[in-house]
Coordinates of C-alpha atoms in Angstrom, one line a residue:
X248 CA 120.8 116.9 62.9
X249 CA 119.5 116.6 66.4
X250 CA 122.5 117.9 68.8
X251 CA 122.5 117.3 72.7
X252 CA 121.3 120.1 74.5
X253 CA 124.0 121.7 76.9
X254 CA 122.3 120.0 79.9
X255 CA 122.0 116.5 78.6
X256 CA 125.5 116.2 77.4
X257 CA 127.2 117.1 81.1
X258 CA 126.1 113.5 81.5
X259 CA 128.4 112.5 79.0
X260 CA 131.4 115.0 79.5
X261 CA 131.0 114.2 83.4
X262 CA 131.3 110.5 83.2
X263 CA 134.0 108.1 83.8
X264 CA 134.6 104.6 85.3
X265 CA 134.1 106.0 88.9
X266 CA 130.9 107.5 87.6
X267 CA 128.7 105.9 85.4
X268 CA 126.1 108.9 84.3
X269 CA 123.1 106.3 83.7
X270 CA 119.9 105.6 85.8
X271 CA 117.7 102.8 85.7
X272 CA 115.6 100.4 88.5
X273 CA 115.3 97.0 89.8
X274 CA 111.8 95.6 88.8
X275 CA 110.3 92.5 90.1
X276 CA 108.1 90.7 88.0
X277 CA 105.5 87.5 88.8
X278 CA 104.8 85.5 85.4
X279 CA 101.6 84.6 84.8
X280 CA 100.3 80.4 85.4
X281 CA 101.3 78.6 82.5
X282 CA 103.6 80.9 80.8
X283 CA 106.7 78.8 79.0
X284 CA 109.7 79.7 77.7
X285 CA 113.2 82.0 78.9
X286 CA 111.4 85.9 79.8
X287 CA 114.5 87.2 78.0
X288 CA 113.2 86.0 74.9
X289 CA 109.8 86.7 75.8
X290 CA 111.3 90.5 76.4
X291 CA 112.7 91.0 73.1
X292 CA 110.2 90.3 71.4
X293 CA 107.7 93.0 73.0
X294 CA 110.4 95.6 73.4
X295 CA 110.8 94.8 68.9
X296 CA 107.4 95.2 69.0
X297 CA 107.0 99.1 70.8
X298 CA 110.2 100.3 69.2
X299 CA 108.3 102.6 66.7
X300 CA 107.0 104.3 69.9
X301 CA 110.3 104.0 71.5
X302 CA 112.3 106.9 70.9
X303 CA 115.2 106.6 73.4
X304 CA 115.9 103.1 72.3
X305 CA 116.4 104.0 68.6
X306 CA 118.9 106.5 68.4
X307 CA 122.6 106.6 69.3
X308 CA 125.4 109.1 69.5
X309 CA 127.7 110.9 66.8
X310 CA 130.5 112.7 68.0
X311 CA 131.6 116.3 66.4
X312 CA 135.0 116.2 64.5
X313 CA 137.8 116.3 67.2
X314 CA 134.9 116.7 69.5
X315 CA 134.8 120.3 69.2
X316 CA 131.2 120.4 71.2
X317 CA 128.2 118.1 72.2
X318 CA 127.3 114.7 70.0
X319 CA 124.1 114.8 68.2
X320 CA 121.7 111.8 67.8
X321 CA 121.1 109.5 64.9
X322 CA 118.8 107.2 64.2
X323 CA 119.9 103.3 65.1
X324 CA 118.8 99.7 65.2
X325 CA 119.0 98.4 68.5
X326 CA 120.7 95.0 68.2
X327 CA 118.4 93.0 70.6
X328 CA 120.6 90.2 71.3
X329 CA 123.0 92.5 73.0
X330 CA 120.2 95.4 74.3
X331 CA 118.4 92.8 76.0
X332 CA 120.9 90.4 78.3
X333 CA 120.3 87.1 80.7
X334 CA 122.0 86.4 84.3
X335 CA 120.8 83.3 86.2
X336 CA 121.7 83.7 90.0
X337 CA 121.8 80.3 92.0
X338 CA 118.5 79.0 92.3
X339 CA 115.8 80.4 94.9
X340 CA 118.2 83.3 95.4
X341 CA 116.3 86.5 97.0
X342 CA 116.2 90.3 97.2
X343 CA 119.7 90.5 99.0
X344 CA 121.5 88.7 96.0
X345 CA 119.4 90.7 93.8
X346 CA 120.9 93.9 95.3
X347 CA 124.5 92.6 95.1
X348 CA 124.4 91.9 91.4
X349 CA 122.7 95.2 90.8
X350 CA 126.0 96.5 92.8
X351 CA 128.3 94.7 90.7
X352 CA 126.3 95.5 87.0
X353 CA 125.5 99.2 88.0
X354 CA 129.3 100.7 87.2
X355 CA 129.8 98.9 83.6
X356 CA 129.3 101.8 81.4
X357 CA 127.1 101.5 78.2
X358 CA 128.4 101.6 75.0
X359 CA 129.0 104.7 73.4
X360 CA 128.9 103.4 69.8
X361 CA 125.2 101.7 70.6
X362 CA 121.9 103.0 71.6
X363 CA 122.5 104.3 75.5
X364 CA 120.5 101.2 77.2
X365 CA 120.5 98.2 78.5
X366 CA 117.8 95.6 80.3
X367 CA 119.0 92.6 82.4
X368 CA 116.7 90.0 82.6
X369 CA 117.9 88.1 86.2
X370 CA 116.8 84.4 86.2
X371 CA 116.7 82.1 89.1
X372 CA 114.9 83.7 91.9
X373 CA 112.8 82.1 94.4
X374 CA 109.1 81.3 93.3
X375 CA 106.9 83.8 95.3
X376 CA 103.9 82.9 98.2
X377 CA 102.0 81.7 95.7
X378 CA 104.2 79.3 94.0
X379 CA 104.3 81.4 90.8
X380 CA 107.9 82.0 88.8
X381 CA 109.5 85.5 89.7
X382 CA 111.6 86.7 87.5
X383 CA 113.5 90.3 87.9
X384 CA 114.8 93.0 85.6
X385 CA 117.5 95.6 86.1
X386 CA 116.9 98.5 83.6
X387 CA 120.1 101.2 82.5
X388 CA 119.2 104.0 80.5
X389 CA 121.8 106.9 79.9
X390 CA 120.7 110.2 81.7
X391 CA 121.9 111.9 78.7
X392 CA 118.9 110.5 76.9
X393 CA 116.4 110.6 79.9
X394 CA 115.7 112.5 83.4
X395 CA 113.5 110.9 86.0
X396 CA 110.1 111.8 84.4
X397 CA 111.2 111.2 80.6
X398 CA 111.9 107.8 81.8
X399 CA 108.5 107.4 82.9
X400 CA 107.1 108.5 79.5
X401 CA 109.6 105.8 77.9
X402 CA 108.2 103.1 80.7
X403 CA 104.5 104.3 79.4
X404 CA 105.3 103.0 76.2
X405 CA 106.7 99.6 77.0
X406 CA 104.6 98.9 80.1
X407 CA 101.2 97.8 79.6
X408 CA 98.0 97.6 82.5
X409 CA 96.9 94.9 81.4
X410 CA 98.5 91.2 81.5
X411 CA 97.1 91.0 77.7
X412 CA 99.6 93.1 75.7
X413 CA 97.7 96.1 73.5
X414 CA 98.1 97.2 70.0
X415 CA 100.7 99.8 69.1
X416 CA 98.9 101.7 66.2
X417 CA 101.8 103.2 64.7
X418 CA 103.4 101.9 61.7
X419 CA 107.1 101.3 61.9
X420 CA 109.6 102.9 59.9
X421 CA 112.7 101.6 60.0
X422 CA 115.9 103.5 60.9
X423 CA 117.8 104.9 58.3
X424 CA 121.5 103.7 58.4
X425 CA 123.8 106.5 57.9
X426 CA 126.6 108.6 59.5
X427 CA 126.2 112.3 59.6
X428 CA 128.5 113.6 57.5
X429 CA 131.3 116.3 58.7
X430 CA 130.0 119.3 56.9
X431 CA 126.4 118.3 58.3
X432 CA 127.6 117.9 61.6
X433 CA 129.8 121.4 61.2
X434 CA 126.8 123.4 60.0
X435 CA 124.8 122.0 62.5
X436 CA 127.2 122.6 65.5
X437 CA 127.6 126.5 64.1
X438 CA 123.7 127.0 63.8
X439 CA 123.2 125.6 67.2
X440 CA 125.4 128.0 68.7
X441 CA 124.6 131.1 67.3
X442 CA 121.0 129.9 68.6
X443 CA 122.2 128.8 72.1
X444 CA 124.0 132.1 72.4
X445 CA 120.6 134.2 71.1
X446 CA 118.8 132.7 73.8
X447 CA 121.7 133.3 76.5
X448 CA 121.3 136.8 76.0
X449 CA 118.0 137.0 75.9
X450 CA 117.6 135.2 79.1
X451 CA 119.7 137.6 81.0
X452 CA 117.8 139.8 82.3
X453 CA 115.0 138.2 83.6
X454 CA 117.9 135.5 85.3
X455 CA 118.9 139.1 86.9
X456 CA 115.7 140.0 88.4
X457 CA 115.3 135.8 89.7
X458 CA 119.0 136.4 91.3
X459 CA 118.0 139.4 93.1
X460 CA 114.8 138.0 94.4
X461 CA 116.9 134.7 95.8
X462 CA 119.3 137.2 97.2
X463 CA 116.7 139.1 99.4
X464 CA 115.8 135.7 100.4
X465 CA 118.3 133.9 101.6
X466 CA 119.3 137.1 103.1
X467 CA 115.5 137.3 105.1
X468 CA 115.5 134.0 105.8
X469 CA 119.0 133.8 107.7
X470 CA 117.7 136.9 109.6
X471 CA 114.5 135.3 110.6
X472 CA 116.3 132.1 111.4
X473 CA 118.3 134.2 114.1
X474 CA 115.5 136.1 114.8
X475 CA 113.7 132.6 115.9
X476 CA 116.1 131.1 117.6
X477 CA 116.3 134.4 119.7
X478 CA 112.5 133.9 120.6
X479 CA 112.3 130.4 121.3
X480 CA 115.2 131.0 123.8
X481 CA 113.2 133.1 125.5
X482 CA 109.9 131.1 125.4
X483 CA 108.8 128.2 127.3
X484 CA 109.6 124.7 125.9
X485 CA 106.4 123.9 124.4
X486 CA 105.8 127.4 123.1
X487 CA 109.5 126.8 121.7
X488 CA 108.3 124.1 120.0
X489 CA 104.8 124.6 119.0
X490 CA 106.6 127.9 117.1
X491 CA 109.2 126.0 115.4
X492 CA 106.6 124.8 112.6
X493 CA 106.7 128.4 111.8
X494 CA 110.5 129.4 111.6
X495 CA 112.6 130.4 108.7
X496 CA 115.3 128.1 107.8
X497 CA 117.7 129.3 105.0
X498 CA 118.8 126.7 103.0
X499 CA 121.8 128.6 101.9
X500 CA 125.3 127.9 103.5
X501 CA 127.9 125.2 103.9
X502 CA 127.0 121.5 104.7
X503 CA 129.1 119.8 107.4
X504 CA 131.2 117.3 105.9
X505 CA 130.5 113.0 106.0
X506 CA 131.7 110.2 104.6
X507 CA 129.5 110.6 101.9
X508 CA 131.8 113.9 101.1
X509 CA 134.1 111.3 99.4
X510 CA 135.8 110.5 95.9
X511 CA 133.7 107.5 94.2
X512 CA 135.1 104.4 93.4
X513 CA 134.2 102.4 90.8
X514 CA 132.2 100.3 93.4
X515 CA 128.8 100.2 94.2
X516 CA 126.3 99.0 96.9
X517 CA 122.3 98.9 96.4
X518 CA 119.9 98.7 98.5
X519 CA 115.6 98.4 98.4
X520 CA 112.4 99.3 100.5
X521 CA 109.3 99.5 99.9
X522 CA 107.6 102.0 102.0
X523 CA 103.2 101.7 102.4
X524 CA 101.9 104.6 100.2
X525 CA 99.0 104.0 102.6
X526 CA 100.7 104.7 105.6
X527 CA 102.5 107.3 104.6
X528 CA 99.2 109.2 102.9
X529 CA 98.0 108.7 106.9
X530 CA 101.4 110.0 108.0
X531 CA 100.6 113.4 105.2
X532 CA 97.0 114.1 106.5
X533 CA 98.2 114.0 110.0
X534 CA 100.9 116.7 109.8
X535 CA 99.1 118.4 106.9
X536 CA 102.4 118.4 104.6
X537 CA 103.1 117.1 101.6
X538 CA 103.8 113.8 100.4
X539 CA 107.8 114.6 99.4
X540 CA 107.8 116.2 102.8
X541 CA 107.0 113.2 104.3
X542 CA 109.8 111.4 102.4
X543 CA 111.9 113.5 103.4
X544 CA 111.1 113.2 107.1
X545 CA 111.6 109.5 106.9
X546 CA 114.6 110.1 104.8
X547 CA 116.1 112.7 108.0
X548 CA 115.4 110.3 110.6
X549 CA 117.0 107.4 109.1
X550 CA 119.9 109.3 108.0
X551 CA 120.3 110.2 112.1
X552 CA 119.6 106.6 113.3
X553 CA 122.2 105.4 110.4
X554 CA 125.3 108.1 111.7
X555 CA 124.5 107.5 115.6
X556 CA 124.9 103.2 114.8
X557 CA 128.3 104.3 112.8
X558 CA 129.7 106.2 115.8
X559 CA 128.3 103.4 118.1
X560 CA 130.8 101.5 115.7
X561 CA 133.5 103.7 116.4
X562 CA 132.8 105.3 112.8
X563 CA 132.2 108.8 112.2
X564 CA 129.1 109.8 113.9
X565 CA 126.2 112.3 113.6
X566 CA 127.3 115.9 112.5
X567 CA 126.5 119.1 115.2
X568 CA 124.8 120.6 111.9
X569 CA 122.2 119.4 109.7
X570 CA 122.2 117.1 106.8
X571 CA 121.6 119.0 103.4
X572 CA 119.3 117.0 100.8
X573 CA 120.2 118.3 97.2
X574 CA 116.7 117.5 95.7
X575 CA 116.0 117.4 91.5
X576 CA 113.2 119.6 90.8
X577 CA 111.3 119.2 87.0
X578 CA 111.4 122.4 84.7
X579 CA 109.3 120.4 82.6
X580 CA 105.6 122.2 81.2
X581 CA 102.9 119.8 81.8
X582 CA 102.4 116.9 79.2
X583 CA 106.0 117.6 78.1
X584 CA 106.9 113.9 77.1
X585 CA 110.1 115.0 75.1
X586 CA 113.1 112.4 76.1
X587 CA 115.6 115.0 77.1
X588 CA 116.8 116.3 81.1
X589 CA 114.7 119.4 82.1
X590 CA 115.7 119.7 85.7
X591 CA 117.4 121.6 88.0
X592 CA 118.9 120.9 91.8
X593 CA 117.9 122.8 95.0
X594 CA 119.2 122.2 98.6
X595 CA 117.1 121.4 101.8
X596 CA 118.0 120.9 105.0
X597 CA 116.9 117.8 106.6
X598 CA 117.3 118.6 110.4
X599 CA 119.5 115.5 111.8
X600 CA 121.1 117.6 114.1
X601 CA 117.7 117.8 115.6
X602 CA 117.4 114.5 118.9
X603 CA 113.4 115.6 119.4
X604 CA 111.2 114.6 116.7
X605 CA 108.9 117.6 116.9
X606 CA 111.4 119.9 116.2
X607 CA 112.9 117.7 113.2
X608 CA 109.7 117.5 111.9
X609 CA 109.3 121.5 112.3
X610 CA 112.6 122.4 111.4
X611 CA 112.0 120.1 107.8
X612 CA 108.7 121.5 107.0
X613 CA 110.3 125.6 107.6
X614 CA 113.2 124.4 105.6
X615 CA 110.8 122.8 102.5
X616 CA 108.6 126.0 102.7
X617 CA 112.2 127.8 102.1
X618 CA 112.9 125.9 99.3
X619 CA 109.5 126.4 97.3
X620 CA 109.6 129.9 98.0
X621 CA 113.1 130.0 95.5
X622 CA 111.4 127.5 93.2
X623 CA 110.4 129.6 91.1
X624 CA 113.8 132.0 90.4
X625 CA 115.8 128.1 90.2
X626 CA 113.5 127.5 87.1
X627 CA 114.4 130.9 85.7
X628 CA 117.9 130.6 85.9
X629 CA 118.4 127.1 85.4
X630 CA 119.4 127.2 81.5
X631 CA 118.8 123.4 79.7
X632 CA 120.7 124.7 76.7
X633 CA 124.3 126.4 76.7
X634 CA 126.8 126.7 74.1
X635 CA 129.1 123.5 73.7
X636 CA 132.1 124.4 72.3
X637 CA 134.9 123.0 73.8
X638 CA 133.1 122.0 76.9
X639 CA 133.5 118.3 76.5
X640 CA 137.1 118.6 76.4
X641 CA 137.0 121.5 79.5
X642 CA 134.1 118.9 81.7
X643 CA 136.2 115.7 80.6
X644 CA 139.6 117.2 81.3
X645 CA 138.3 118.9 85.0
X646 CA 136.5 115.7 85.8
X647 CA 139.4 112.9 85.6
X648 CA 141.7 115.7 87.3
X649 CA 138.9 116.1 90.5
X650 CA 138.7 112.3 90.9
X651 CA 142.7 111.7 90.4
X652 CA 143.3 114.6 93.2
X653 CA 140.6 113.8 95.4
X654 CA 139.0 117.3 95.1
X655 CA 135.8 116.2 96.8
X656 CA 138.1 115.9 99.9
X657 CA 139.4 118.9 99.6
X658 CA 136.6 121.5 99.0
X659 CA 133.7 122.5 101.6
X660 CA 130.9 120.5 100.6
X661 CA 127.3 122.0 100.1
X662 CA 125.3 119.1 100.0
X663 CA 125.5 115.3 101.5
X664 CA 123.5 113.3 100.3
X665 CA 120.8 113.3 96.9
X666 CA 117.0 112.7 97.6
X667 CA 114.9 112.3 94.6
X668 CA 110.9 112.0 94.4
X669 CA 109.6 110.4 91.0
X670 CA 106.1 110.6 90.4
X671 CA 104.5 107.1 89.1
X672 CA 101.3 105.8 88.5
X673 CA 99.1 104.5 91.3
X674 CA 98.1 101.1 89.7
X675 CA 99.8 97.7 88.6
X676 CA 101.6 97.1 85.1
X677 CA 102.8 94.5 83.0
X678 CA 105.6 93.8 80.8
X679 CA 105.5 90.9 77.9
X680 CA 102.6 89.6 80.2
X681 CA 104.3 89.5 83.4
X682 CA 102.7 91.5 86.4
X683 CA 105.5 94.1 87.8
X684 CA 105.2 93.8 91.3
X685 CA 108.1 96.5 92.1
X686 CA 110.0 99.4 90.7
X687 CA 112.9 100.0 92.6
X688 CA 115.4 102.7 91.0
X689 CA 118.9 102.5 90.9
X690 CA 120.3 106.1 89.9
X691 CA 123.7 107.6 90.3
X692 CA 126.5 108.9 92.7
X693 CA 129.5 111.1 92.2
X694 CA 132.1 112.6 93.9
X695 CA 131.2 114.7 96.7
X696 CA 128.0 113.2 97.0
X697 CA 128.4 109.5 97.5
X698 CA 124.8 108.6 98.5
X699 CA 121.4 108.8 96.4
X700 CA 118.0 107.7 97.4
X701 CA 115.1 108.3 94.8
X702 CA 112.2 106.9 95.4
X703 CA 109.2 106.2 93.2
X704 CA 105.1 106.1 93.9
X705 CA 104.6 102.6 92.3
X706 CA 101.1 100.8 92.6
X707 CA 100.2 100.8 96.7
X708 CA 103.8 101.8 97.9
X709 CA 106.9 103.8 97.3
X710 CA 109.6 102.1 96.4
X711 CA 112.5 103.3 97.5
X712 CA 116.1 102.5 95.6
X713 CA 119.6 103.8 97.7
X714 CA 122.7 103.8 95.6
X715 CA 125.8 104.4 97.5
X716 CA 129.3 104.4 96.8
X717 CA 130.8 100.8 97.6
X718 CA 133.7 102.3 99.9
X719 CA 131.9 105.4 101.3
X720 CA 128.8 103.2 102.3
X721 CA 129.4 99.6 102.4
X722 CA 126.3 99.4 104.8
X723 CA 123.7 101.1 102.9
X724 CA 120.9 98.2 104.0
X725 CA 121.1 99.4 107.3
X726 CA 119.8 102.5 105.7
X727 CA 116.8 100.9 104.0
X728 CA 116.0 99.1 107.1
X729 CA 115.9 102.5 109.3
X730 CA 113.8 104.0 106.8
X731 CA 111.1 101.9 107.2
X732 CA 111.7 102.1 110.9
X733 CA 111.3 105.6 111.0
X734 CA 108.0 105.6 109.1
X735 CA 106.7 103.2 111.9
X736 CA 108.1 105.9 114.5
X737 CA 106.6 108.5 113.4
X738 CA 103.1 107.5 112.5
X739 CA 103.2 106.1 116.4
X740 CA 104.4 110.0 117.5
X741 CA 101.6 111.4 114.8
X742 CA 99.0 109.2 116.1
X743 CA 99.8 110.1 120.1

């Protein structure tokens, strides 16, 4: 018996119909000349063919009697005919009725009694430049069964780089049909625990020594934060701002409250960019900063051009006090495939309060450097196994009680908005034969933080999905659009 670890199962106990817990993409796919027949079929056929290597898509959830603690996974035969679904949109549709459906098929929940995942094959778009047949695919995979990088491993296995589909040289054994049985599933729930509490206590006291250190910290870095504003009053402008690269910003503290401080609906609205990776390698050499600093530059900027159109609007407008990014970080070791979450959240502040772009730009960088520093103490105390029992009625019960009394409305909010960095591979792929031109992903929102843009290196550009909360962010294309805007604005202020 293979039980959810603590950390993949809060996906389960957390979700509900306001908050679907699975993550996927929007691909766009070009068929090669001559190719007949429906893709779906086409589809079902390849993904048949790379099940054996397939993990993820093979195994489905068994509950514990009375669901004392966290499901375990069985083995299961994906029904095909259901996994892998058609929609035909009217004919010579484009990207912005590709987003809306994506809105409208993102918050139907998967089913619990089949493997967690779904592909939607979406017909009817119009032909590209070339004249060749588009076709698109929305993806939903459970993040109980996969974080951001074990999805890539599981898109390594059905992906090809080649239009010519290769040989997958394992032999297939099929799944054994059974149900765990309850004295299984009880022995197995009581070994886990004693295990998960073993490694609890042994954790402790190095998770002492990483709390300390992020104590001394946060508490240095809010000193030198004061300390730096203190100087800067007292320098000349430029010196002010030629310093600010070098300040201390704590990343610790309260985040003002937006509309993306909300309850979710059940509601969603998607959004796409693609974002040059050329231009935005340029846009890294020039500042000398990394390439997630740079998204989150562009992701600060468009964030302030987006709240100063809203109060332009007569909405509410741009906050006195920055933004704060909660960012996934990997715990994973390097080559670590397994299809499981090994990740942890840290807070950066993204500057927005902040009109000159030098200083944003400064104040983001001191405020990244911040982060890193705590990196390391987050991986130590971030535990990816816990014991269970009880917790999914405990999570389930305090989750349908926060949404039905609006908590997120209630209590200060320490983040606004999630910004997530996937790595992907730097060349074109193919599916069943057709070339994937673009790898958009859709990922999830949740009360309190109504807003998440991942983005992922795909090919020669990022692409960039934003998922917001239907009610909270009805405009999230205005978003998209600023973001690529802002990239333009500030390779022309690099450049000067």
């Amino acid at each position: 018996m293979k039980q959810l670890s603590g950390l993949d199962a809060v996906f389960l106990h957390l979700e509900t119909p306001q908050m679907p817990m699975h993550v996927g993409a929007l691909h766009l796919f070009e068929r090669a000349p001559g190719t007949r027949g429906r893709f779906a079929a086409a589809l079902r056929r390849h993904v048949a063919s790379r099940l054996p290597i397939a993990p993820p898509l093979r195994r489905r959830l068994v509950p514990m009697p009375l669901n004392l603690a966290n499901p375990a996974w069985e083995p299961a035969v994906p029904d095909l005919a259901w996994h892998v679904v058609e929609h035909r949109l009217p004919a010579g549709s484009g990207l912005a009725e590709l987003e809306a459906l994506v809105g409208r098929l993102h918050p139907v929940l998967l089913d619990r009694e089949r493997p967690l995942w779904r592909f939607h094959v979406i017909e009817g778009l119009a032909p590209g430049p070339d004249r060749r047949r588009r076709v698109a695919l929305y993806t939903q995979l459970h993040h109980a069964a996969v974080d951001g990088q074990a999805a890539v491993a599981l898109a390594q296995a059905l992906l090809d780089t080649t239009p010519e589909p290769r040989d997958v040289a394992v032999a297939a054994r099929p799944a054994r049909r059974f149900r765990l049985g309850t004295p299984q599933l009880l022995g197995g729930l009581l070994s886990n625990e004693l295990r998960q509490v073993g490694g609890l206590i042994k954790a402790v006291p190095g998770s002492a020594v990483a709390l300390g250190q992020m104590a001394r910290q946060g508490l240095g870095g809010l000193a030198g934060s004061a300390v730096q504003r203190l100087r800067a009053l007292l320098r000349p402008p430029a010196e002010a701002a030629a310093g600010a690269s070098r300040a201390v910003v704590g990343n610790l503290g309260l985040a003002p409250r937006t509309p993306f401080n909300a309850s979710v609906t059940e509601t969603r609205a998607f959004a796409t960019v693609g974002l040059p990776l050329r231009e935005l390698k340029l846009l890294r050499k020039a500042l000398d900063a990394s390439l997630n600093d740079v998204v989150m530059m562009v992701c600060s900027g468009a964030l302030r051009h987006w709240f100063l159109q809203a109060a332009a609007q007569g909405r509410p407008g741009l906050p006195r006090r920055s933004l704060v990014a909660a960012v996934p970080v990997s715990l994973r070791a390097a080559g670590d495939a397994t299809a499981n979450n090994q990740a942890a959240m840290t807070l950066v502040k993204l500057g927005t309060h902040l009109a000159d772009r030098a200083e944003r730009v400064a104040y983001l960088r001191a405020a990244s450097a911040s982060m890193k520093q705590n990196l390391g103490s987050i991986k130590t105390l971030m535990p990816l196994d816990f014991p269970s029992l009880g917790l999914p009625w405990l999570l389930g019960t305090a989750t349908r009680l926060a949404g039905r009394t609006r908590l997120a409305e209630r209590i200060p909010p320490v983040a606004n908005v999630v910004i997530s960095n996937v790595p992907g591979p730097g060349f074109p792929l193919y599916l069943a034969g057709a070339r994937m031109l673009s790898n958009h992903p859709a990922s999830i929102v949740v009360h309190g933080l109504a807003l998440n843009i991942t983005v992922q290196t795909y090919d020669q550009s990022l692409d960039v999905g934003l998922m917001a909360c239907g009610r909270a962010m009805p405009d999230v294309q205005v978003l998209a659009a600023a973001m690529r805007e802002e990239l333009e604005a500030l390779l022309q202020w690099a450049s000067a």
